[in-house]
């Protein structure tokens, strides 16, 4: 909480793949993924009980998807939390 973390690496290094794994849009062949205190993937299986709820917690802007030009960057990021989960703007940001 309160930290900003950057993932830096060469093109093709796996940054986007990592983000897709955190949302379970991509499922790894092995390893464990933990988000906060919840293990969402382990032993080759999805361990997350509520996929929709997980995705409401993890805002993601896709690399090759257009942002909404009428919204600020932060508003694009919190769009899913505000509209899908009904979380207020202040809490979502
Ligand atoms: N499901 C998959 N199985 C095998 N390889 C994959 C899979 N998904 C992605 N890759 C490969 O993993 C590599 C990492 O790609 P990725 O797009 O995550 O890199 P990136 O760090 O985001 O690169 P860029 O800086 O260009 O955006 C690429 O070679 C990609 O083709
Ligand atoms: Mg990428």
Short mmCIF file of N, CA and C and ligand atoms in Angstrom, two decimals:
data_model
loop_
_atom_site.label_atom_id
_atom_site.label_comp_id
_atom_site.label_asym_id
_atom_site.label_seq_id
_atom_site.Cartn_x
_atom_site.Cartn_y
_atom_site.Cartn_z
N UNK A 1 0.84 -1.20 0.00
CA UNK A 1 0.00 0.00 0.00
C UNK A 1 0.87 1.24 0.00
N UNK A 2 0.54 2.18 -0.88
CA UNK A 2 1.28 3.43 -0.92
C UNK A 2 2.56 3.37 -1.72
N UNK A 3 2.86 2.21 -2.29
CA UNK A 3 4.10 2.06 -3.07
C UNK A 3 3.80 2.06 -4.56
N UNK A 4 4.73 2.58 -5.34
CA UNK A 4 4.66 2.46 -6.80
C UNK A 4 5.82 1.57 -7.23
N UNK A 5 5.50 0.49 -7.92
CA UNK A 5 6.53 -0.46 -8.35
C UNK A 5 6.55 -0.49 -9.87
N UNK A 6 7.73 -0.40 -10.47
CA UNK A 6 7.87 -0.48 -11.92
C UNK A 6 8.51 -1.81 -12.31
N UNK A 7 8.03 -2.38 -13.39
CA UNK A 7 8.66 -3.58 -13.94
C UNK A 7 9.35 -3.15 -15.23
N UNK A 8 10.65 -3.28 -15.24
CA UNK A 8 11.44 -2.81 -16.38
C UNK A 8 12.14 -4.02 -17.01
N UNK A 9 12.14 -4.08 -18.34
CA UNK A 9 12.84 -5.18 -18.98
C UNK A 9 12.80 -5.02 -20.48
N UNK A 10 13.63 -5.77 -21.16
CA UNK A 10 13.72 -5.67 -22.61
C UNK A 10 12.42 -6.14 -23.27
N UNK A 11 12.19 -5.69 -24.51
CA UNK A 11 11.01 -6.11 -25.24
C UNK A 11 11.00 -7.63 -25.38
N UNK A 12 9.87 -8.25 -25.05
CA UNK A 12 9.78 -9.70 -25.11
C UNK A 12 10.24 -10.38 -23.84
N UNK A 13 10.60 -9.58 -22.84
CA UNK A 13 11.10 -10.13 -21.58
C UNK A 13 10.02 -10.74 -20.70
N UNK A 14 8.76 -10.40 -20.96
CA UNK A 14 7.67 -11.03 -20.20
C UNK A 14 6.88 -10.10 -19.29
N UNK A 15 7.01 -8.78 -19.45
CA UNK A 15 6.29 -7.84 -18.58
C UNK A 15 4.77 -7.98 -18.77
N UNK A 16 4.34 -7.94 -20.02
CA UNK A 16 2.90 -8.06 -20.29
C UNK A 16 2.39 -9.44 -19.88
N UNK A 17 3.18 -10.46 -20.13
CA UNK A 17 2.79 -11.82 -19.75
C UNK A 17 2.60 -11.90 -18.24
N UNK A 18 3.48 -11.26 -17.47
CA UNK A 18 3.35 -11.24 -16.01
C UNK A 18 2.04 -10.58 -15.60
N UNK A 19 1.72 -9.42 -16.21
CA UNK A 19 0.48 -8.73 -15.86
C UNK A 19 -0.73 -9.57 -16.21
N UNK A 20 -0.68 -10.26 -17.34
CA UNK A 20 -1.79 -11.14 -17.75
C UNK A 20 -1.94 -12.31 -16.78
N UNK A 21 -0.82 -12.78 -16.23
CA UNK A 21 -0.88 -13.87 -15.26
C UNK A 21 -1.54 -13.40 -13.95
N UNK A 22 -1.25 -12.15 -13.55
CA UNK A 22 -1.81 -11.62 -12.30
C UNK A 22 -3.34 -11.50 -12.40
N UNK A 23 -3.85 -11.29 -13.62
CA UNK A 23 -5.29 -11.22 -13.84
C UNK A 23 -5.88 -12.58 -14.23
N UNK A 24 -5.02 -13.58 -14.34
CA UNK A 24 -5.39 -14.92 -14.80
C UNK A 24 -6.00 -14.89 -16.21
N UNK A 25 -5.52 -13.95 -17.03
CA UNK A 25 -5.85 -13.98 -18.45
C UNK A 25 -4.95 -14.98 -19.15
N UNK A 26 -3.83 -15.26 -18.51
CA UNK A 26 -2.84 -16.23 -18.99
C UNK A 26 -2.59 -17.19 -17.84
N UNK A 27 -2.47 -18.49 -18.14
CA UNK A 27 -2.25 -19.47 -17.06
C UNK A 27 -0.89 -20.13 -17.25
N UNK A 28 -0.02 -19.94 -16.30
CA UNK A 28 1.33 -20.50 -16.44
C UNK A 28 1.34 -22.03 -16.37
N UNK A 29 2.39 -22.64 -16.89
CA UNK A 29 2.52 -24.10 -16.83
C UNK A 29 2.86 -24.56 -15.42
N UNK A 30 3.57 -23.71 -14.68
CA UNK A 30 3.96 -24.10 -13.32
C UNK A 30 4.18 -22.86 -12.47
N UNK A 31 4.36 -23.08 -11.18
CA UNK A 31 4.62 -21.97 -10.26
C UNK A 31 3.37 -21.57 -9.49
N UNK A 32 3.56 -20.61 -8.62
CA UNK A 32 2.48 -20.14 -7.74
C UNK A 32 2.34 -18.63 -7.92
N UNK A 33 1.11 -18.14 -7.99
CA UNK A 33 0.86 -16.69 -8.04
C UNK A 33 0.04 -16.31 -6.82
N UNK A 34 0.54 -15.33 -6.08
CA UNK A 34 -0.17 -14.84 -4.90
C UNK A 34 -0.44 -13.35 -5.08
N UNK A 35 -1.68 -12.93 -4.89
CA UNK A 35 -2.05 -11.52 -4.94
C UNK A 35 -2.52 -11.12 -3.54
N UNK A 36 -1.77 -10.21 -2.93
CA UNK A 36 -2.07 -9.89 -1.53
C UNK A 36 -1.84 -11.14 -0.70
N UNK A 37 -2.85 -11.58 0.05
CA UNK A 37 -2.68 -12.79 0.87
C UNK A 37 -3.42 -13.98 0.24
N UNK A 38 -3.86 -13.83 -1.03
CA UNK A 38 -4.60 -14.91 -1.66
C UNK A 38 -3.77 -15.60 -2.74
N UNK A 39 -3.61 -16.91 -2.61
CA UNK A 39 -2.96 -17.69 -3.67
C UNK A 39 -3.99 -17.92 -4.76
N UNK A 40 -3.71 -17.39 -5.95
CA UNK A 40 -4.71 -17.47 -7.03
C UNK A 40 -4.39 -18.57 -8.03
N UNK A 41 -3.14 -19.06 -7.98
CA UNK A 41 -2.75 -20.12 -8.92
C UNK A 41 -1.68 -20.98 -8.26
N UNK A 42 -1.87 -22.30 -8.28
CA UNK A 42 -0.88 -23.20 -7.67
C UNK A 42 -1.01 -24.59 -8.28
N UNK A 43 0.09 -25.29 -8.40
CA UNK A 43 0.11 -26.67 -8.89
C UNK A 43 -0.60 -26.83 -10.23
N UNK A 44 -0.42 -25.83 -11.13
CA UNK A 44 -1.00 -25.92 -12.46
C UNK A 44 -2.50 -25.67 -12.50
N UNK A 45 -3.08 -25.24 -11.38
CA UNK A 45 -4.53 -25.04 -11.32
C UNK A 45 -4.87 -23.64 -10.82
N UNK A 46 -5.99 -23.10 -11.31
CA UNK A 46 -6.50 -21.84 -10.77
C UNK A 46 -7.03 -22.11 -9.36
N UNK A 47 -6.50 -21.36 -8.39
CA UNK A 47 -6.91 -21.55 -7.00
C UNK A 47 -7.82 -20.41 -6.53
N UNK A 48 -8.03 -19.43 -7.44
CA UNK A 48 -8.85 -18.27 -7.10
C UNK A 48 -10.33 -18.67 -7.11
N UNK A 49 -11.03 -18.35 -6.02
CA UNK A 49 -12.42 -18.77 -5.92
C UNK A 49 -13.36 -17.81 -6.65
N UNK A 50 -12.95 -16.56 -6.76
CA UNK A 50 -13.84 -15.58 -7.39
C UNK A 50 -13.04 -14.73 -8.38
N UNK A 51 -13.06 -15.18 -9.63
CA UNK A 51 -12.25 -14.54 -10.68
C UNK A 51 -12.69 -13.09 -10.91
N UNK A 52 -14.00 -12.86 -10.92
CA UNK A 52 -14.52 -11.50 -11.16
C UNK A 52 -14.03 -10.55 -10.07
N UNK A 53 -14.04 -11.04 -8.82
CA UNK A 53 -13.61 -10.20 -7.69
C UNK A 53 -12.11 -9.90 -7.79
N UNK A 54 -11.33 -10.90 -8.19
CA UNK A 54 -9.89 -10.69 -8.38
C UNK A 54 -9.67 -9.58 -9.41
N UNK A 55 -10.38 -9.67 -10.54
CA UNK A 55 -10.17 -8.70 -11.61
C UNK A 55 -10.66 -7.31 -11.24
N UNK A 56 -11.59 -7.23 -10.29
CA UNK A 56 -12.02 -5.91 -9.81
C UNK A 56 -10.92 -5.26 -8.97
N UNK A 57 -10.06 -6.09 -8.38
CA UNK A 57 -8.97 -5.56 -7.54
C UNK A 57 -7.75 -5.17 -8.36
N UNK A 58 -7.65 -5.69 -9.58
CA UNK A 58 -6.45 -5.49 -10.38
C UNK A 58 -6.80 -4.73 -11.65
N UNK A 59 -6.60 -3.40 -11.63
CA UNK A 59 -6.85 -2.59 -12.81
C UNK A 59 -5.73 -2.78 -13.82
N UNK A 60 -6.07 -2.88 -15.09
CA UNK A 60 -5.04 -3.12 -16.10
C UNK A 60 -5.38 -2.34 -17.37
N UNK A 61 -4.40 -1.64 -17.89
CA UNK A 61 -4.56 -0.99 -19.19
C UNK A 61 -3.76 -1.80 -20.19
N UNK A 62 -4.39 -2.29 -21.22
CA UNK A 62 -3.71 -3.15 -22.17
C UNK A 62 -2.80 -2.35 -23.08
N UNK A 63 -1.71 -2.99 -23.47
CA UNK A 63 -0.65 -2.31 -24.22
C UNK A 63 -1.15 -1.78 -25.56
N UNK A 64 -1.95 -2.58 -26.25
CA UNK A 64 -2.34 -2.18 -27.61
C UNK A 64 -3.81 -1.81 -27.70
N UNK A 65 -4.41 -1.51 -26.56
CA UNK A 65 -5.81 -1.10 -26.56
C UNK A 65 -5.87 0.41 -26.40
N UNK A 66 -6.81 1.02 -27.10
CA UNK A 66 -6.95 2.47 -27.00
C UNK A 66 -7.48 2.86 -25.63
N UNK A 67 -6.90 3.92 -25.09
CA UNK A 67 -7.44 4.52 -23.88
C UNK A 67 -8.60 5.41 -24.28
N UNK A 68 -9.51 5.65 -23.35
CA UNK A 68 -10.58 6.61 -23.62
C UNK A 68 -9.98 8.01 -23.59
N UNK A 69 -10.03 8.72 -24.71
CA UNK A 69 -9.36 10.01 -24.77
C UNK A 69 -10.00 11.09 -23.90
N UNK A 70 -11.28 10.91 -23.55
CA UNK A 70 -11.95 11.93 -22.74
C UNK A 70 -11.68 11.74 -21.26
N UNK A 71 -10.97 10.65 -20.91
CA UNK A 71 -10.66 10.40 -19.49
C UNK A 71 -9.16 10.61 -19.25
N UNK A 72 -8.84 10.99 -18.00
CA UNK A 72 -7.43 11.09 -17.62
C UNK A 72 -6.87 9.67 -17.48
N UNK A 73 -5.54 9.56 -17.43
CA UNK A 73 -4.89 8.24 -17.33
C UNK A 73 -5.42 7.47 -16.13
N UNK A 74 -5.49 8.12 -14.98
CA UNK A 74 -5.93 7.44 -13.76
C UNK A 74 -7.39 7.00 -13.88
N UNK A 75 -8.20 7.79 -14.60
CA UNK A 75 -9.61 7.42 -14.77
C UNK A 75 -9.74 6.19 -15.67
N UNK A 76 -8.86 6.05 -16.67
CA UNK A 76 -8.85 4.84 -17.48
C UNK A 76 -8.53 3.62 -16.63
N UNK A 77 -7.59 3.77 -15.71
CA UNK A 77 -7.14 2.64 -14.89
C UNK A 77 -8.24 2.18 -13.92
N UNK A 78 -8.97 3.13 -13.33
CA UNK A 78 -9.95 2.75 -12.29
C UNK A 78 -11.36 2.50 -12.85
N UNK A 79 -11.49 2.58 -14.17
CA UNK A 79 -12.80 2.43 -14.79
C UNK A 79 -13.50 1.13 -14.37
N UNK A 80 -12.77 0.02 -14.41
CA UNK A 80 -13.37 -1.28 -14.10
C UNK A 80 -13.84 -1.33 -12.66
N UNK A 81 -13.00 -0.84 -11.74
CA UNK A 81 -13.37 -0.88 -10.33
C UNK A 81 -14.63 -0.04 -10.09
N UNK A 82 -14.70 1.13 -10.73
CA UNK A 82 -15.82 2.03 -10.48
C UNK A 82 -17.11 1.51 -11.09
N UNK A 83 -17.04 0.97 -12.31
CA UNK A 83 -18.27 0.62 -13.02
C UNK A 83 -18.66 -0.84 -12.81
N UNK A 84 -17.69 -1.74 -12.71
CA UNK A 84 -18.03 -3.15 -12.51
C UNK A 84 -18.26 -3.45 -11.03
N UNK A 85 -17.45 -2.84 -10.18
CA UNK A 85 -17.53 -3.17 -8.75
C UNK A 85 -18.29 -2.12 -7.96
N UNK A 86 -18.61 -0.98 -8.60
CA UNK A 86 -19.37 0.05 -7.91
C UNK A 86 -18.60 0.75 -6.81
N UNK A 87 -17.27 0.74 -6.92
CA UNK A 87 -16.44 1.39 -5.91
C UNK A 87 -16.35 2.89 -6.26
N UNK A 88 -16.42 3.74 -5.27
CA UNK A 88 -16.35 5.18 -5.49
C UNK A 88 -14.98 5.59 -6.01
N UNK A 89 -14.93 6.74 -6.71
CA UNK A 89 -13.69 7.16 -7.36
C UNK A 89 -12.54 7.32 -6.37
N UNK A 90 -12.82 7.93 -5.22
CA UNK A 90 -11.74 8.18 -4.25
C UNK A 90 -11.11 6.87 -3.79
N UNK A 91 -11.96 5.86 -3.49
CA UNK A 91 -11.43 4.57 -3.01
C UNK A 91 -10.72 3.83 -4.14
N UNK A 92 -11.28 3.90 -5.36
CA UNK A 92 -10.69 3.19 -6.50
C UNK A 92 -9.29 3.71 -6.82
N UNK A 93 -9.14 5.06 -6.77
CA UNK A 93 -7.84 5.66 -7.06
C UNK A 93 -6.86 5.30 -5.96
N1 LIG B 1 1.17 -18.29 -23.54
C1 LIG B 1 2.43 -18.14 -23.98
N2 LIG B 1 3.20 -19.23 -24.21
C2 LIG B 1 4.46 -19.09 -24.64
N3 LIG B 1 5.04 -17.91 -24.87
C3 LIG B 1 4.34 -16.80 -24.67
C4 LIG B 1 3.00 -16.85 -24.19
N4 LIG B 1 2.54 -15.57 -24.05
C5 LIG B 1 3.57 -14.78 -24.43
N5 LIG B 1 4.64 -15.52 -24.80
C6 LIG B 1 5.94 -15.00 -25.26
O1 LIG B 1 6.61 -14.48 -24.13
C7 LIG B 1 7.47 -13.44 -24.52
C8 LIG B 1 7.23 -12.24 -23.64
O2 LIG B 1 6.24 -11.41 -24.22
P1 LIG B 1 5.64 -10.13 -23.50
O3 LIG B 1 4.67 -9.55 -24.48
O4 LIG B 1 5.12 -10.50 -22.16
O5 LIG B 1 6.91 -9.20 -23.32
P2 LIG B 1 7.00 -7.66 -22.88
O6 LIG B 1 8.06 -7.61 -21.83
O7 LIG B 1 5.65 -7.16 -22.49
O8 LIG B 1 7.51 -6.96 -24.19
P3 LIG B 1 7.27 -5.43 -24.71
O9 LIG B 1 8.24 -4.57 -23.94
O10 LIG B 1 7.59 -5.50 -26.18
O11 LIG B 1 5.83 -5.08 -24.44
C9 LIG B 1 7.22 -13.20 -26.02
O12 LIG B 1 8.23 -13.89 -26.74
C10 LIG B 1 5.86 -13.85 -26.23
O13 LIG B 1 5.68 -14.30 -27.55
MG1 LIG B 2 4.42 -5.70 -23.21
#
